[in-house]
Amino acid sequence: MSSSRREFLQKTTIASIGLGVSTAFPSIIIPGAKDKLGVALVGLGYYSTDLLAPALQMTSHCYLAGIVTGSPGKIPIWQQRHNIPDKNVYNYENMDRMADNPDIDVIYIVLPTGMHSEYCVCAANTGKHVWCEKPMARTVVECEAAIRACKTNKVSLAIGYRMQHEANTRTIIGYGRNKTYGAVQRIEASAGYPDGRSDHWKQKKAMGGGAMYDMGVYPLNAARYSAGEEPIAVSAKQSTDRPKIYHEVDEHMHFELRFPSGATAICETSLGRGMNSLQVTCQNGSYNLIPFQSYSGVRGRTSDGKILNPSPVNQQAKQMDDDALAIKEGKALLVPGEEGLRDIRIVESIYQSASMDGRWVDV
């Protein structure tokens, strides 16, 4: 872990995150028309190393142009593996200099959740477009700060909800929107995995850890896109089987949603148990995706016998190509910052309900 991340880990309040990033950059370059947009990855952990960087070798509308890291030992490995020139290598203290680098058009924030808003603001202030991993941030205030910074600098902000780009997920979104099987009545969604680590940022409150942030946004987002509407009330209960590890954040979260149409959703997430399914029951039938949020192999079945076979397309490559093409063509992003904000507004209500032993809370 870099020194800057260690320092952040010691901070325990939102005020210490430092959202007030200076906007005084020497010269902001707005990306012009390019065949491929250059992407700089901020944070070179597992997701960047094993998933995003390889996916950027498969994209048609963007490519890996630069990196930002606080770990100098990673730099020569990345440069050799991905042919990144010295001038496109940055650390957390000088990444503002990307404002003057025409090679870089998009800055992709791939850091712990608690750091998303701060670095989204910093990225936006360089005049580059911003992509941010899910969940967007810890709080509504942090989400709004990122959105405001991007609007002020006239750059786009996309959130890394890769499932909304995935083919079978797009199919069931269409089922709900078109009422293919009648009105949606009940949604059941769960996402989780057994995490055996005992000292990781996902177990730190200040870093945005906890099951609800890490995995819970999958069933929450799935409930929303399956219903095709926003929930009006939530009820939630959190628990832990390993209090010595999960004493700051939730290990398990069970939550329910009520929608204006009368549809309901029962959702579960965990960092202690494996789960990965989405079931949608409608007035005239049903359909599912099992698994529904894996990096590959998303498959499903409908009540009338349709089989939704897994797509061979790399999910991360599809997500980044969709977002890059939208930027190039000046079109609306599939998953903009406002979508990430909607989830976090509900997450805040979920935690509020959990603190009141499951009492229903209006969203």
Coordinates of C-alpha atoms in Angstrom, one line a residue:
M1 CA 0.0 0.0 0.0
S2 CA 1.4 3.4 -1.0
S3 CA 2.2 6.1 1.6
S4 CA -0.7 8.2 0.4
R5 CA -3.1 5.3 1.0
R6 CA -1.6 4.6 4.4
E7 CA -2.2 8.2 5.3
F8 CA -5.8 8.1 4.1
L9 CA -6.4 4.9 6.1
Q10 CA -5.6 6.8 9.3
K11 CA -8.3 9.3 8.5
T12 CA -11.7 8.5 10.1
T13 CA -14.0 11.4 9.1
I14 CA -15.4 12.6 5.8
A15 CA -13.9 16.0 6.5
S16 CA -10.4 14.5 6.3
I17 CA -10.9 13.2 2.8
G18 CA -10.2 16.6 1.5
L19 CA -12.9 17.2 -1.2
G20 CA -11.8 20.7 -1.7
V21 CA -9.2 20.1 -4.4
S22 CA -7.7 23.2 -6.1
T23 CA -9.0 24.0 -9.6
A24 CA -5.9 26.1 -10.5
F25 CA -4.3 24.0 -13.2
P26 CA -2.0 25.6 -15.7
S27 CA -3.8 24.8 -18.9
I28 CA -6.7 22.5 -19.3
I29 CA -6.9 20.4 -22.5
I30 CA -10.3 19.2 -23.7
P31 CA -9.9 16.0 -25.7
G32 CA -10.7 16.5 -29.3
A33 CA -11.7 14.0 -32.0
K34 CA -9.5 10.9 -31.8
D35 CA -9.7 7.4 -33.2
K36 CA -9.0 6.0 -29.7
L37 CA -9.2 7.7 -26.4
G38 CA -6.2 7.3 -24.1
V39 CA -7.1 6.0 -20.6
A40 CA -5.1 6.5 -17.5
L41 CA -5.7 4.0 -14.7
V42 CA -5.5 5.4 -11.1
G43 CA -4.6 2.6 -8.7
L44 CA -2.9 -0.5 -9.9
G45 CA -4.5 -3.2 -7.6
Y46 CA -6.1 -6.4 -8.7
Y47 CA -8.9 -4.9 -10.7
S48 CA -6.7 -2.7 -12.8
T49 CA -3.9 -5.3 -13.2
D50 CA -5.9 -8.5 -13.9
L51 CA -9.1 -7.1 -15.5
L52 CA -9.0 -3.5 -16.8
A53 CA -5.5 -3.5 -18.3
P54 CA -6.1 -6.8 -20.2
A55 CA -9.5 -5.6 -21.3
L56 CA -8.0 -2.4 -22.7
Q57 CA -6.1 -4.6 -25.1
M58 CA -9.4 -5.7 -26.6
T59 CA -11.1 -2.4 -27.0
S60 CA -11.8 -0.6 -30.2
H61 CA -12.4 3.0 -29.0
C62 CA -9.9 3.4 -26.2
Y63 CA -6.5 2.2 -25.1
L64 CA -4.3 2.1 -22.0
A65 CA -2.2 5.3 -22.2
G66 CA -1.1 6.0 -18.7
I67 CA -1.0 5.0 -15.0
V68 CA -1.1 6.6 -11.6
T69 CA 0.4 4.7 -8.7
G70 CA 2.0 5.3 -5.3
S71 CA 4.0 2.1 -5.6
P72 CA 7.2 2.8 -7.6
G73 CA 8.1 -0.9 -7.8
K74 CA 5.0 -1.4 -10.1
I75 CA 6.1 1.1 -12.6
P76 CA 8.7 -0.8 -14.6
I77 CA 6.5 -3.9 -14.7
W78 CA 3.6 -1.9 -16.2
Q79 CA 5.8 0.0 -18.6
Q80 CA 7.3 -3.2 -20.0
R81 CA 4.0 -5.1 -20.1
H82 CA 1.9 -2.3 -21.6
N83 CA 4.5 0.0 -23.4
I84 CA 3.7 3.0 -21.3
P85 CA 6.2 5.9 -21.8
D86 CA 7.8 7.8 -18.9
K87 CA 5.8 10.9 -19.6
N88 CA 2.5 9.0 -19.0
V89 CA 3.4 7.8 -15.5
Y90 CA 2.2 9.7 -12.5
N91 CA 1.8 9.4 -8.8
Y92 CA -1.0 10.7 -6.5
E93 CA 0.8 13.9 -5.8
N94 CA 1.4 15.0 -9.4
M95 CA -1.5 13.5 -11.3
D96 CA -2.9 17.1 -11.8
R97 CA -0.1 17.4 -14.5
M98 CA -2.2 15.2 -16.8
A99 CA -4.0 18.4 -17.7
D100 CA -1.1 19.1 -20.1
N101 CA -0.8 15.6 -21.5
P102 CA -2.7 15.2 -24.9
D103 CA -2.2 11.4 -24.8
I104 CA -4.7 11.1 -21.9
D105 CA -8.3 11.7 -22.5
V106 CA -10.0 9.7 -19.7
I107 CA -8.9 9.2 -16.1
Y108 CA -10.3 6.0 -14.6
I109 CA -10.5 5.9 -10.7
V110 CA -9.8 2.4 -9.5
L111 CA -9.2 3.1 -5.8
P112 CA -10.9 2.1 -2.5
T113 CA -14.4 3.5 -2.3
G114 CA -13.5 6.1 0.4
M115 CA -11.1 7.7 -2.1
H116 CA -13.4 7.9 -5.1
S117 CA -14.8 11.3 -4.6
E118 CA -11.5 13.0 -3.9
Y119 CA -9.8 11.6 -6.9
C120 CA -12.8 12.1 -9.2
V121 CA -12.7 15.8 -8.3
C122 CA -8.9 15.9 -8.9
A123 CA -9.4 14.1 -12.3
A124 CA -12.2 16.4 -13.4
N125 CA -10.1 19.4 -12.6
T126 CA -7.5 18.3 -15.2
G127 CA -10.2 18.7 -17.9
K128 CA -10.2 15.0 -18.7
H129 CA -13.2 12.8 -18.7
V130 CA -13.7 10.7 -15.6
W131 CA -14.6 7.0 -15.1
C132 CA -15.1 5.8 -11.6
E133 CA -15.4 2.3 -10.3
K134 CA -18.5 1.3 -8.3
P135 CA -19.8 2.1 -5.8
M136 CA -19.5 5.8 -6.8
A137 CA -18.7 7.0 -3.2
R138 CA -19.6 6.6 0.4
T139 CA -22.1 9.3 0.7
V140 CA -24.5 11.4 -1.3
V141 CA -22.4 14.5 -0.4
E142 CA -19.3 12.8 -2.0
C143 CA -21.3 11.8 -5.1
E144 CA -22.6 15.3 -5.6
A145 CA -19.1 16.7 -5.2
A146 CA -17.8 14.5 -8.0
I147 CA -20.8 15.3 -10.3
R148 CA -20.4 19.0 -9.6
A149 CA -16.7 19.0 -10.4
C150 CA -17.3 17.2 -13.7
K151 CA -20.1 19.6 -14.7
T152 CA -18.0 22.6 -13.8
N153 CA -15.1 21.3 -15.9
K154 CA -17.5 20.3 -18.7
V155 CA -16.3 16.6 -18.7
S156 CA -18.3 13.4 -18.5
L157 CA -18.5 11.1 -15.5
A158 CA -19.3 7.4 -16.0
I159 CA -19.7 4.8 -13.2
G160 CA -18.3 1.3 -13.7
Y161 CA -21.5 -0.6 -13.5
R162 CA -20.3 -3.1 -16.1
M163 CA -23.4 -5.3 -15.7
Q164 CA -25.6 -2.6 -17.3
H165 CA -23.5 -3.0 -20.4
E166 CA -23.7 -6.9 -20.4
A167 CA -25.9 -8.5 -23.1
N168 CA -28.2 -10.7 -21.0
T169 CA -28.6 -8.0 -18.4
R170 CA -29.7 -5.6 -21.2
T171 CA -32.2 -8.3 -22.3
I172 CA -33.9 -8.5 -18.8
I173 CA -33.9 -4.7 -18.5
G174 CA -35.9 -4.8 -21.8
Y175 CA -38.3 -7.4 -20.4
G176 CA -39.1 -5.2 -17.5
R177 CA -39.4 -2.0 -19.6
N178 CA -41.6 -3.6 -22.2
K179 CA -43.6 -5.8 -19.7
T180 CA -42.8 -8.8 -21.8
Y181 CA -44.0 -11.1 -19.0
G182 CA -46.4 -8.5 -17.5
A183 CA -45.8 -6.1 -14.7
V184 CA -42.9 -6.9 -12.4
Q185 CA -44.2 -8.0 -9.0
R186 CA -41.2 -9.4 -7.1
I187 CA -37.4 -9.4 -7.4
E188 CA -35.0 -11.5 -5.5
A189 CA -31.3 -10.6 -5.8
S190 CA -28.2 -11.7 -3.9
A191 CA -24.4 -11.1 -4.3
G192 CA -21.6 -12.1 -2.0
Y193 CA -18.4 -14.1 -1.6
P194 CA -16.5 -15.5 1.4
D195 CA -13.6 -13.1 2.0
G196 CA -11.0 -14.7 4.3
R197 CA -8.8 -11.6 4.7
S198 CA -8.6 -10.1 8.2
D199 CA -6.9 -6.7 7.5
H200 CA -8.1 -5.3 4.2
W201 CA -9.5 -1.9 3.3
K202 CA -12.9 -3.6 2.7
Q203 CA -13.1 -4.0 6.5
K204 CA -12.3 -0.3 7.2
K205 CA -15.1 2.2 7.6
A206 CA -13.1 5.2 6.5
M207 CA -12.1 3.4 3.3
G208 CA -15.7 2.6 2.3
G209 CA -15.6 -1.0 3.3
G210 CA -18.5 -3.4 4.2
A211 CA -20.6 -5.8 2.3
M212 CA -23.3 -3.3 1.3
Y213 CA -20.8 -1.0 -0.5
D214 CA -18.6 -3.7 -2.0
M215 CA -21.2 -6.3 -3.1
G216 CA -24.6 -4.9 -2.0
V217 CA -24.7 -2.4 -4.9
Y218 CA -25.0 -5.3 -7.3
P219 CA -28.4 -6.6 -6.0
L220 CA -29.5 -3.0 -5.3
N221 CA -28.7 -1.8 -8.8
A222 CA -30.3 -5.1 -10.2
A223 CA -33.5 -4.5 -8.3
R224 CA -33.7 -1.0 -9.7
Y225 CA -33.0 -1.9 -13.3
S226 CA -35.2 -4.9 -13.2
A227 CA -38.2 -3.0 -11.7
G228 CA -37.6 0.0 -14.0
E229 CA -38.4 2.4 -11.2
E230 CA -37.0 3.9 -8.1
P231 CA -37.8 2.4 -4.6
I232 CA -39.8 4.6 -2.2
A233 CA -39.0 2.7 1.0
V234 CA -36.4 0.3 2.4
S235 CA -36.0 -2.0 5.4
A236 CA -32.6 -3.5 6.3
K237 CA -30.8 -5.6 8.9
Q238 CA -27.0 -6.1 9.1
S239 CA -25.1 -8.8 11.0
T240 CA -21.7 -10.4 11.4
D241 CA -20.4 -13.9 12.1
R242 CA -16.8 -12.6 12.6
P243 CA -17.0 -9.5 14.9
K244 CA -13.2 -9.4 15.4
I245 CA -12.8 -8.7 11.7
Y246 CA -16.1 -6.9 10.9
H247 CA -16.4 -4.6 13.9
E248 CA -16.3 -1.4 11.8
V249 CA -18.5 -2.4 8.9
D250 CA -21.2 -4.9 7.9
E251 CA -20.3 -8.5 7.0
H252 CA -23.9 -9.4 5.9
M253 CA -26.8 -7.1 4.9
H254 CA -30.4 -8.1 4.2
F255 CA -32.6 -5.4 2.7
E256 CA -36.0 -5.1 1.2
L257 CA -37.3 -2.5 -1.2
R258 CA -40.8 -1.2 -2.0
F259 CA -41.5 0.4 -5.4
P260 CA -44.3 2.8 -6.4
S261 CA -46.0 0.2 -8.6
G262 CA -46.4 -2.2 -5.7
A263 CA -43.4 -4.4 -6.7
T264 CA -41.1 -5.5 -4.0
A265 CA -37.5 -6.7 -3.9
I266 CA -35.8 -8.9 -1.3
C267 CA -32.0 -8.6 -1.5
E268 CA -29.0 -10.0 0.4
T269 CA -25.3 -9.4 0.3
S270 CA -22.3 -10.8 2.2
L271 CA -18.5 -10.9 2.6
G272 CA -18.8 -14.2 4.4
R273 CA -21.0 -16.3 2.1
G274 CA -21.2 -17.0 -1.6
M275 CA -24.4 -16.0 -3.4
N276 CA -25.0 -14.8 -7.0
S277 CA -28.5 -14.8 -8.4
L278 CA -31.3 -12.6 -9.7
Q279 CA -34.9 -13.8 -10.0
V280 CA -37.7 -11.6 -11.4
T281 CA -41.4 -12.7 -11.0
C282 CA -43.9 -10.9 -13.2
Q283 CA -47.7 -11.0 -13.7
N284 CA -47.5 -13.5 -16.6
G285 CA -44.2 -15.3 -16.1
S286 CA -40.7 -15.0 -14.7
Y287 CA -37.0 -15.0 -15.6
N288 CA -33.6 -15.2 -14.0
L289 CA -29.9 -14.7 -14.3
I290 CA -27.7 -17.2 -12.4
P291 CA -25.0 -16.0 -12.0
F292 CA -26.0 -12.4 -12.6
Q293 CA -22.9 -10.4 -11.7
S294 CA -19.9 -12.7 -12.4
Y295 CA -17.1 -11.4 -14.6
S296 CA -18.1 -14.0 -17.2
G297 CA -20.7 -16.8 -17.6
V298 CA -23.8 -14.7 -16.9
R299 CA -26.7 -16.9 -18.1
G300 CA -30.4 -17.1 -17.6
R301 CA -33.7 -18.8 -18.3
T302 CA -37.3 -17.6 -18.8
S303 CA -40.5 -19.3 -17.6
D304 CA -41.5 -20.0 -21.2
G305 CA -38.2 -21.8 -22.0
K306 CA -35.9 -19.2 -23.5
I307 CA -32.3 -19.7 -22.7
L308 CA -30.0 -16.7 -22.2
N309 CA -26.6 -18.1 -23.0
P310 CA -23.4 -16.3 -21.8
S311 CA -22.0 -13.6 -24.0
P312 CA -18.4 -14.2 -25.1
V313 CA -17.7 -10.4 -25.0
N314 CA -15.3 -9.2 -22.2
Q315 CA -17.5 -7.2 -19.8
Q316 CA -14.9 -4.6 -18.9
A317 CA -13.9 -4.1 -22.6
K318 CA -17.6 -3.6 -23.5
Q319 CA -18.2 -1.2 -20.7
M320 CA -15.1 0.9 -21.6
D321 CA -15.8 0.8 -25.3
D322 CA -19.4 1.9 -24.8
D323 CA -18.3 4.8 -22.6
A324 CA -15.5 5.8 -24.9
L325 CA -17.8 5.7 -28.0
A326 CA -20.4 7.9 -26.2
I327 CA -17.7 10.5 -25.4
K328 CA -16.4 10.4 -29.0
E329 CA -19.9 10.8 -30.5
G330 CA -21.1 13.3 -27.8
K331 CA -23.9 11.0 -26.7
A332 CA -25.4 10.3 -23.3
L333 CA -23.5 7.7 -21.2
L334 CA -25.3 4.5 -20.3
V335 CA -24.4 4.8 -16.6
P336 CA -23.6 8.5 -15.7
G337 CA -22.7 9.8 -12.3
E338 CA -26.4 10.5 -11.5
E339 CA -27.0 6.7 -11.6
G340 CA -24.3 6.1 -9.0
L341 CA -25.8 8.9 -6.9
R342 CA -29.2 7.2 -6.9
D343 CA -27.7 4.0 -5.5
I344 CA -25.8 5.7 -2.7
R345 CA -28.9 7.7 -1.7
I346 CA -30.6 4.4 -1.2
V347 CA -27.6 2.9 0.5
E348 CA -27.7 5.7 3.1
S349 CA -31.4 4.8 3.8
I350 CA -30.4 1.1 4.1
Y351 CA -27.9 1.9 6.8
Q352 CA -30.4 4.2 8.5
S353 CA -32.9 1.3 8.6
A354 CA -30.3 -1.1 9.8
S355 CA -29.4 1.2 12.7
M356 CA -33.1 1.1 13.7
D357 CA -33.4 -2.7 13.6
G358 CA -35.1 -2.9 10.3
R359 CA -37.7 -0.2 10.6
W360 CA -39.0 0.9 7.2
V361 CA -37.4 4.2 6.0
D362 CA -38.6 6.4 3.2
V363 CA -36.1 7.0 0.4

